[in-house]
Coordinates of C-alpha atoms and ligand atoms in Angstrom, one line a residue:
M90 CA -62.3 6.3 -145.1
I91 CA -63.9 9.5 -143.8
P92 CA -64.2 9.1 -139.9
Y93 CA -66.7 10.5 -137.6
G94 CA -64.0 12.6 -136.1
K95 CA -60.1 13.0 -136.0
Q96 CA -57.2 15.1 -135.0
S97 CA -55.9 18.2 -136.9
I98 CA -52.0 18.3 -136.9
S99 CA -49.9 21.1 -138.3
Q100 CA -46.4 22.0 -138.6
L101 CA -46.7 24.1 -135.4
D102 CA -47.8 21.0 -133.5
I103 CA -44.8 18.9 -134.8
D104 CA -42.2 21.8 -134.1
S105 CA -43.5 22.2 -130.8
V106 CA -43.2 18.4 -129.7
V107 CA -39.7 18.3 -131.6
E108 CA -38.4 21.3 -129.4
V109 CA -39.2 19.4 -126.2
M110 CA -37.5 16.0 -127.6
R111 CA -34.4 18.2 -128.2
S112 CA -34.6 19.9 -124.9
G113 CA -33.4 17.0 -122.6
L114 CA -36.4 16.9 -120.4
L115 CA -39.0 14.8 -121.6
T116 CA -41.4 14.9 -118.6
Q117 CA -42.2 17.1 -115.6
G118 CA -40.2 20.2 -116.7
A119 CA -41.7 23.6 -117.3
V120 CA -44.2 22.7 -120.3
V121 CA -46.8 20.8 -118.1
P122 CA -47.3 24.0 -115.9
E123 CA -47.3 26.2 -119.0
F124 CA -50.1 24.0 -120.5
E125 CA -51.9 23.9 -117.4
S126 CA -51.9 27.7 -116.9
R127 CA -52.8 28.5 -120.4
I128 CA -56.1 26.1 -120.2
S129 CA -57.2 27.9 -116.8
N130 CA -56.5 31.2 -118.4
Y131 CA -58.4 30.2 -121.6
C132 CA -61.5 28.8 -119.4
A133 CA -61.0 31.5 -116.6
S134 CA -60.8 28.8 -113.7
L135 CA -58.4 29.5 -110.7
Y136 CA -56.5 26.1 -111.1
A137 CA -55.9 23.5 -113.8
V138 CA -54.2 20.0 -113.1
S139 CA -53.1 18.0 -116.0
T140 CA -53.4 14.1 -116.0
N141 CA -52.4 11.2 -118.3
N142 CA -56.1 11.2 -119.6
A143 CA -59.4 12.3 -118.8
T144 CA -60.4 8.9 -117.1
S145 CA -57.7 9.6 -114.6
A146 CA -58.9 13.0 -114.1
L147 CA -62.4 11.9 -113.2
H148 CA -61.0 9.5 -110.9
L149 CA -59.2 11.8 -108.9
A150 CA -61.9 14.4 -108.9
C151 CA -64.2 11.6 -107.3
L152 CA -61.5 10.9 -104.7
A153 CA -60.9 14.7 -104.0
L154 CA -64.6 15.1 -103.3
G155 CA -64.5 12.3 -100.8
V156 CA -66.3 9.5 -103.1
A157 CA -65.7 6.3 -100.9
P158 CA -67.2 2.7 -100.7
G159 CA -70.9 3.0 -99.5
D160 CA -71.4 6.4 -101.8
I161 CA -73.6 6.8 -104.7
V162 CA -72.6 8.8 -108.0
W163 CA -74.9 9.7 -110.7
T164 CA -74.2 10.3 -114.2
S165 CA -75.8 10.2 -117.6
P166 CA -76.3 6.8 -119.5
I167 CA -75.6 8.6 -122.8
T168 CA -71.7 8.9 -122.2
F169 CA -68.6 7.3 -122.7
V170 CA -68.1 4.5 -119.9
A171 CA -65.4 6.5 -118.0
S172 CA -67.9 9.0 -116.7
A173 CA -69.3 6.0 -114.7
N174 CA -66.3 3.8 -114.1
C175 CA -64.5 6.7 -112.2
A176 CA -67.2 6.2 -109.4
K177 CA -66.5 2.4 -109.5
Y178 CA -62.8 2.9 -109.1
C179 CA -63.7 4.5 -105.7
G180 CA -65.7 1.7 -104.5
A181 CA -68.8 3.6 -104.8
S182 CA -72.1 2.6 -106.8
I183 CA -73.5 4.3 -109.8
D184 CA -76.8 5.0 -110.9
F185 CA -78.1 7.2 -113.7
V186 CA -80.2 10.1 -114.5
D187 CA -82.3 10.1 -117.7
V188 CA -81.4 12.4 -120.6
E189 CA -83.7 14.8 -122.8
P190 CA -84.6 12.8 -125.6
N191 CA -83.7 15.3 -128.3
T192 CA -80.2 16.4 -126.9
G193 CA -79.0 13.7 -125.1
L194 CA -78.1 15.9 -122.2
M195 CA -79.2 15.0 -118.5
S196 CA -82.6 16.2 -118.0
V197 CA -83.0 18.4 -115.2
A198 CA -86.7 17.4 -114.8
S199 CA -85.6 13.6 -114.3
L200 CA -82.8 14.8 -111.8
E201 CA -85.3 16.8 -109.7
E202 CA -87.8 13.9 -109.7
K203 CA -84.8 11.4 -108.9
L204 CA -83.5 13.6 -106.0
L205 CA -86.9 14.0 -104.3
L206 CA -87.3 10.2 -104.3
A207 CA -83.6 9.5 -103.1
A208 CA -84.1 12.1 -100.5
K209 CA -87.3 10.4 -99.1
R210 CA -85.3 6.9 -99.3
G211 CA -82.2 8.4 -97.7
S212 CA -80.2 7.2 -101.0
L213 CA -79.0 10.8 -102.1
P214 CA -75.6 10.6 -104.1
K215 CA -72.5 12.4 -103.0
V216 CA -71.5 13.6 -106.6
I217 CA -73.4 13.9 -109.8
I218 CA -71.6 14.2 -113.2
P219 CA -73.4 15.9 -115.9
V220 CA -71.8 15.2 -119.3
H221 CA -71.7 18.0 -122.0
Y222 CA -72.5 15.7 -124.6
S223 CA -71.4 16.5 -128.2
G224 CA -70.1 19.9 -126.8
Q225 CA -73.4 21.3 -125.7
S226 CA -73.3 22.4 -122.0
C227 CA -76.0 20.9 -119.7
D228 CA -78.2 23.3 -117.9
M229 CA -75.5 23.8 -115.0
V230 CA -77.5 26.7 -113.2
K231 CA -80.6 24.3 -112.6
I232 CA -78.3 21.5 -112.0
S233 CA -76.1 23.5 -109.5
L234 CA -79.2 24.7 -107.6
L235 CA -80.6 21.4 -107.3
A236 CA -77.0 20.1 -106.0
T237 CA -76.8 22.9 -103.6
K238 CA -80.2 22.3 -102.3
Y239 CA -79.6 18.6 -101.4
G240 CA -75.8 19.0 -100.5
I241 CA -74.3 17.4 -103.5
K242 CA -71.0 18.2 -105.3
V243 CA -70.9 18.5 -109.1
I244 CA -68.2 17.3 -111.7
E245 CA -68.7 18.2 -115.0
D246 CA -67.5 15.8 -117.6
A247 CA -66.6 18.3 -120.2
S248 CA -64.6 15.8 -122.3
H249 CA -66.5 17.0 -125.5
A250 CA -66.8 20.6 -124.6
L251 CA -63.5 22.8 -124.7
G252 CA -64.3 25.9 -126.3
A253 CA -68.0 25.6 -125.8
T254 CA -70.0 28.3 -123.7
Y255 CA -72.6 28.5 -121.1
L256 CA -74.5 31.8 -120.3
G257 CA -71.6 33.8 -121.7
S258 CA -68.7 31.9 -120.0
K259 CA -66.4 29.2 -121.2
I260 CA -67.1 25.6 -120.1
G261 CA -64.3 25.0 -117.3
S262 CA -64.8 28.3 -115.5
C263 CA -66.3 26.1 -112.8
K264 CA -68.9 28.7 -111.8
Y265 CA -71.6 26.1 -111.5
S266 CA -69.4 23.0 -110.5
D267 CA -66.7 21.7 -108.2
V268 CA -64.5 20.3 -110.7
C269 CA -64.5 20.3 -114.6
I270 CA -62.7 17.5 -116.7
F271 CA -61.5 17.8 -120.3
S272 CA -60.1 15.2 -122.4
F273 CA -57.4 15.6 -125.0
H274 CA -57.8 12.2 -126.8
P275 CA -57.4 12.6 -130.6
V276 CA -61.1 12.7 -131.6
K277 CA -61.8 15.6 -128.7
M278 CA -61.5 19.3 -129.5
I279 CA -57.8 19.4 -128.9
T280 CA -55.3 16.8 -128.5
T281 CA -52.2 15.5 -126.5
A282 CA -52.5 12.0 -128.0
E283 CA -53.6 11.0 -124.5
G284 CA -54.3 13.5 -121.7
G285 CA -56.9 15.0 -119.6
M286 CA -57.3 18.1 -117.2
A287 CA -59.2 18.9 -114.0
L288 CA -60.1 22.6 -113.6
T289 CA -61.6 23.7 -110.5
N290 CA -61.7 27.1 -108.2
N291 CA -61.1 25.4 -104.8
E292 CA -57.6 25.2 -103.9
V293 CA -58.0 22.2 -101.7
I294 CA -59.4 20.2 -104.3
A295 CA -56.8 21.3 -106.8
K296 CA -54.1 20.3 -104.1
I297 CA -55.5 16.8 -103.6
I298 CA -55.7 16.2 -107.3
R299 CA -52.3 17.3 -107.9
K300 CA -50.9 15.1 -105.0
L301 CA -52.9 12.1 -106.1
K302 CA -51.7 12.1 -109.7
N303 CA -48.1 12.0 -108.6
H304 CA -48.3 8.8 -106.1
G305 CA -49.5 10.8 -103.3
I306 CA -45.8 12.6 -103.1
V307 CA -45.3 16.1 -102.1
Q308 CA -42.2 18.3 -101.5
N309 CA -41.5 18.8 -97.6
S310 CA -38.9 21.6 -97.8
A311 CA -39.2 22.2 -93.9
I312 CA -37.1 19.1 -93.8
A313 CA -34.8 19.4 -96.6
P314 CA -34.9 20.7 -100.2
W315 CA -34.8 17.1 -101.5
Y316 CA -37.2 15.7 -99.1
Y317 CA -40.2 14.4 -101.2
E318 CA -42.6 12.3 -99.0
Q319 CA -45.4 10.0 -99.9
Q320 CA -48.4 11.0 -97.7
E321 CA -50.9 8.8 -99.1
L322 CA -51.4 6.2 -101.8
G323 CA -51.7 8.0 -105.2
F324 CA -51.2 6.9 -108.8
N325 CA -48.7 7.7 -111.5
Y326 CA -51.3 9.7 -113.5
R327 CA -48.9 12.6 -114.8
M328 CA -48.9 14.1 -118.5
P329 CA -45.6 14.3 -120.0
D330 CA -43.8 17.5 -121.0
L331 CA -43.5 15.9 -124.6
L332 CA -47.4 15.8 -124.7
A333 CA -47.8 19.2 -123.0
A334 CA -46.0 20.8 -125.7
L335 CA -48.6 19.4 -128.1
G336 CA -51.3 20.5 -126.1
I337 CA -50.0 24.1 -125.9
S338 CA -49.6 24.4 -129.7
Q339 CA -53.2 22.6 -130.2
L340 CA -54.7 25.1 -127.8
Q341 CA -53.1 28.2 -129.7
Q342 CA -55.3 26.9 -132.6
L343 CA -58.3 26.1 -130.8
D344 CA -60.4 29.1 -131.9
T345 CA -59.7 28.5 -135.5
F346 CA -60.6 24.8 -134.7
L347 CA -63.9 26.1 -133.2
I348 CA -64.8 28.3 -136.2
K349 CA -64.0 25.3 -138.6
R350 CA -66.3 23.0 -136.9
R351 CA -69.0 25.5 -136.5
Q352 CA -68.7 26.2 -140.1
A353 CA -69.2 22.4 -140.9
A354 CA -72.1 22.4 -138.6
D355 CA -73.8 25.6 -140.3
Y356 CA -73.5 23.6 -143.5
Y357 CA -75.3 20.8 -142.1
Y358 CA -78.0 22.9 -140.7
K359 CA -78.6 24.9 -143.9
N360 CA -78.7 21.8 -146.2
I361 CA -80.1 19.0 -144.1
D362 CA -83.9 18.7 -145.0
S363 CA -85.3 19.3 -141.6
E364 CA -88.6 17.9 -142.8
K365 CA -87.1 14.7 -143.2
L366 CA -84.3 14.6 -140.8
E367 CA -83.9 15.6 -137.2
T368 CA -80.8 16.9 -135.6
I369 CA -80.4 17.5 -131.9
Y370 CA -81.8 20.5 -130.4
Q371 CA -79.5 23.3 -129.3
H372 CA -80.4 25.2 -126.2
E373 CA -80.2 29.0 -126.6
Y374 CA -78.3 29.2 -123.2
G375 CA -74.8 28.6 -124.8
E376 CA -72.6 27.6 -128.0
S377 CA -71.5 24.1 -128.7
S378 CA -68.3 23.3 -129.5
Y379 CA -69.5 20.5 -132.0
H380 CA -67.3 17.6 -131.0
L381 CA -70.0 15.5 -132.5
F382 CA -72.8 16.2 -135.1
P383 CA -75.6 13.6 -133.9
I384 CA -78.8 13.2 -136.2
L385 CA -81.7 11.5 -135.1
L386 CA -83.4 8.9 -137.1
K387 CA -87.0 7.7 -136.9
N388 CA -85.9 4.3 -135.8
S389 CA -83.2 2.1 -135.2
Q390 CA -83.9 0.2 -138.4
L391 CA -83.4 3.3 -140.5
R392 CA -80.5 4.2 -138.5
L393 CA -78.7 1.0 -139.5
E394 CA -79.7 1.5 -143.1
L395 CA -78.3 4.8 -143.1
Y396 CA -75.0 3.6 -141.3
D397 CA -74.6 0.9 -143.9
L398 CA -75.3 3.4 -146.8
F399 CA -72.7 5.7 -145.4
L400 CA -70.1 2.8 -144.9
A401 CA -70.9 1.7 -148.6
H402 CA -69.6 5.1 -149.7
G403 CA -66.4 5.3 -147.4
I404 CA -68.0 7.3 -144.5
K405 CA -67.7 5.7 -141.0
C406 CA -70.3 6.9 -138.8
Q407 CA -70.6 6.2 -135.2
V408 CA -73.4 5.7 -132.6
H409 CA -72.8 7.8 -129.4
Y410 CA -73.5 6.0 -126.9
I411 CA -74.8 2.6 -126.2
P412 CA -76.3 3.5 -122.7
V413 CA -73.9 2.7 -120.1
Y414 CA -76.4 0.6 -118.1
K415 CA -76.7 -1.8 -121.1
Q416 CA -72.8 -2.5 -121.1
P417 CA -72.2 -6.4 -120.3
H418 CA -70.2 -5.1 -117.3
Y419 CA -72.9 -2.8 -116.0
N420 CA -75.5 -5.4 -116.6
Q421 CA -78.7 -3.5 -116.3
A422 CA -77.2 -1.4 -113.5
G423 CA -79.3 1.8 -112.7
S424 CA -82.5 1.9 -110.6
D425 CA -84.8 3.2 -113.2
H426 CA -86.3 2.8 -116.9
Y427 CA -84.5 5.6 -118.8
S428 CA -87.1 6.3 -121.6
G429 CA -85.3 9.4 -122.9
S430 CA -82.0 7.5 -123.1
E431 CA -83.6 4.4 -124.8
S432 CA -85.1 6.6 -127.4
F433 CA -82.1 8.6 -128.1
Y434 CA -79.8 5.5 -128.3
Q435 CA -82.3 3.9 -131.0
R436 CA -82.3 7.0 -133.1
E437 CA -78.9 8.7 -132.7
L438 CA -76.0 8.6 -135.5
S439 CA -73.2 11.0 -135.4
I440 CA -72.1 12.2 -138.8
P441 CA -68.6 13.3 -139.6
I442 CA -67.3 16.5 -138.2
F443 CA -63.6 17.5 -137.6
V444 CA -61.6 20.5 -138.4
D445 CA -60.1 19.3 -141.5
I446 CA -63.3 18.2 -143.0
T447 CA -63.5 19.4 -146.8
A448 CA -66.3 21.1 -148.6
E449 CA -66.2 18.0 -151.1
N450 CA -66.6 15.7 -147.9
L451 CA -69.5 17.8 -146.7
K452 CA -71.2 17.8 -150.1
T453 CA -71.1 14.2 -150.3
I454 CA -72.5 13.5 -146.8
I455 CA -75.4 15.9 -147.6
K456 CA -76.1 14.1 -151.0
L457 CA -76.2 10.8 -149.5
L458 CA -78.5 12.2 -146.4
N459 CA -81.1 14.0 -148.5
S460 CA -81.2 11.1 -151.0
F461 CA -82.0 8.6 -148.1
Ligands
PLP524 C1 -63.5 10.7 -124.3 C2 -64.2 10.6 -123.0 C3 -63.9 10.2 -121.6 C4 -62.4 9.8 -121.3 O1 -61.5 10.5 -122.1 P1 -59.9 10.0 -121.8 O2 -59.2 11.0 -122.1 O3 -59.9 8.9 -123.1 O4 -59.6 9.0 -120.7 C5 -64.7 10.5 -120.6 N1 -65.8 11.0 -120.8 C6 -66.4 11.2 -122.1 C7 -67.7 11.8 -122.2 C8 -65.7 11.0 -123.2 O5 -66.0 11.3 -124.3

């Protein structure tokens, strides 16, 4: 079965993990800080704090920005549920900003319109969480200008977008946001099995996230070198050294991973008959990391037929995503009708893209697509 996405594990990765297994320290040694500093160097942010997954990082980022009961957080409906759940963990309520129907990215026009209305009604969000869907950046200059105008904080959910660029900078530089989150789940750009990271240029935010991921405990060496005191109620959201070792060796291969994903994407662009089949629009302002390769069918019936055709040939595509407000838990939450999200959801199918996808795999997929 060819999946829509999967990890690429080399001997370098195996050796890197085994070395930590033999070192005596499996967690909270020198490897985690090394991984954090390599990620912040790669992305050119001042701070990077690792967590046990991106969901935890999103939760702590919300807490660090002061999200509390009574607050409102806005995100995209076309995302993994964690982008919305993080606000609910803090007791806040969640609402959605519609997406561009041809990219699945938060629509700046919808955001502007919704902000204007919310300002009049006194129901502005405290935080907005744009999602760099499929590995393509949202238009962060415009989003951050609007956020500044209305006094709102910005968390980038960049779970898909490690290695992607926006206006010449790597996603994670936090030039246009308060915090940026990456996921290292196996289907994402690099993996630590489970893992996440919060990047920021704000020292106070970094310190809060670091404290909260470790039970709210910090060292108070003014009292004694062994004096670790719990200052508030935090969590155990730590990444172990064992997994950070995998992260380091994966990060060393990221640029190769990106080249291979872009080669696969180029092959699709060259060979998909664009008269018959739409791919998502790529904005000129940056370069995608191609975590996903979404195509857009004319309607949901055709999408289902194509999904079944692929499955019959041993290829497992996936729909990204069911809009969050349609999830039973959310039960039509959100205050608007989201025409962009509805259309995107009806039409989208993610076809396989991953580092080790073979030329033969790609050929088979193109043959099926163009015969459809
Ligand atoms: C994968 C993903 C997450 C959650 O990542 P975990 O590391 O599995 O917690 C959050 N947001 C988006 C958009 C994702 O794709």
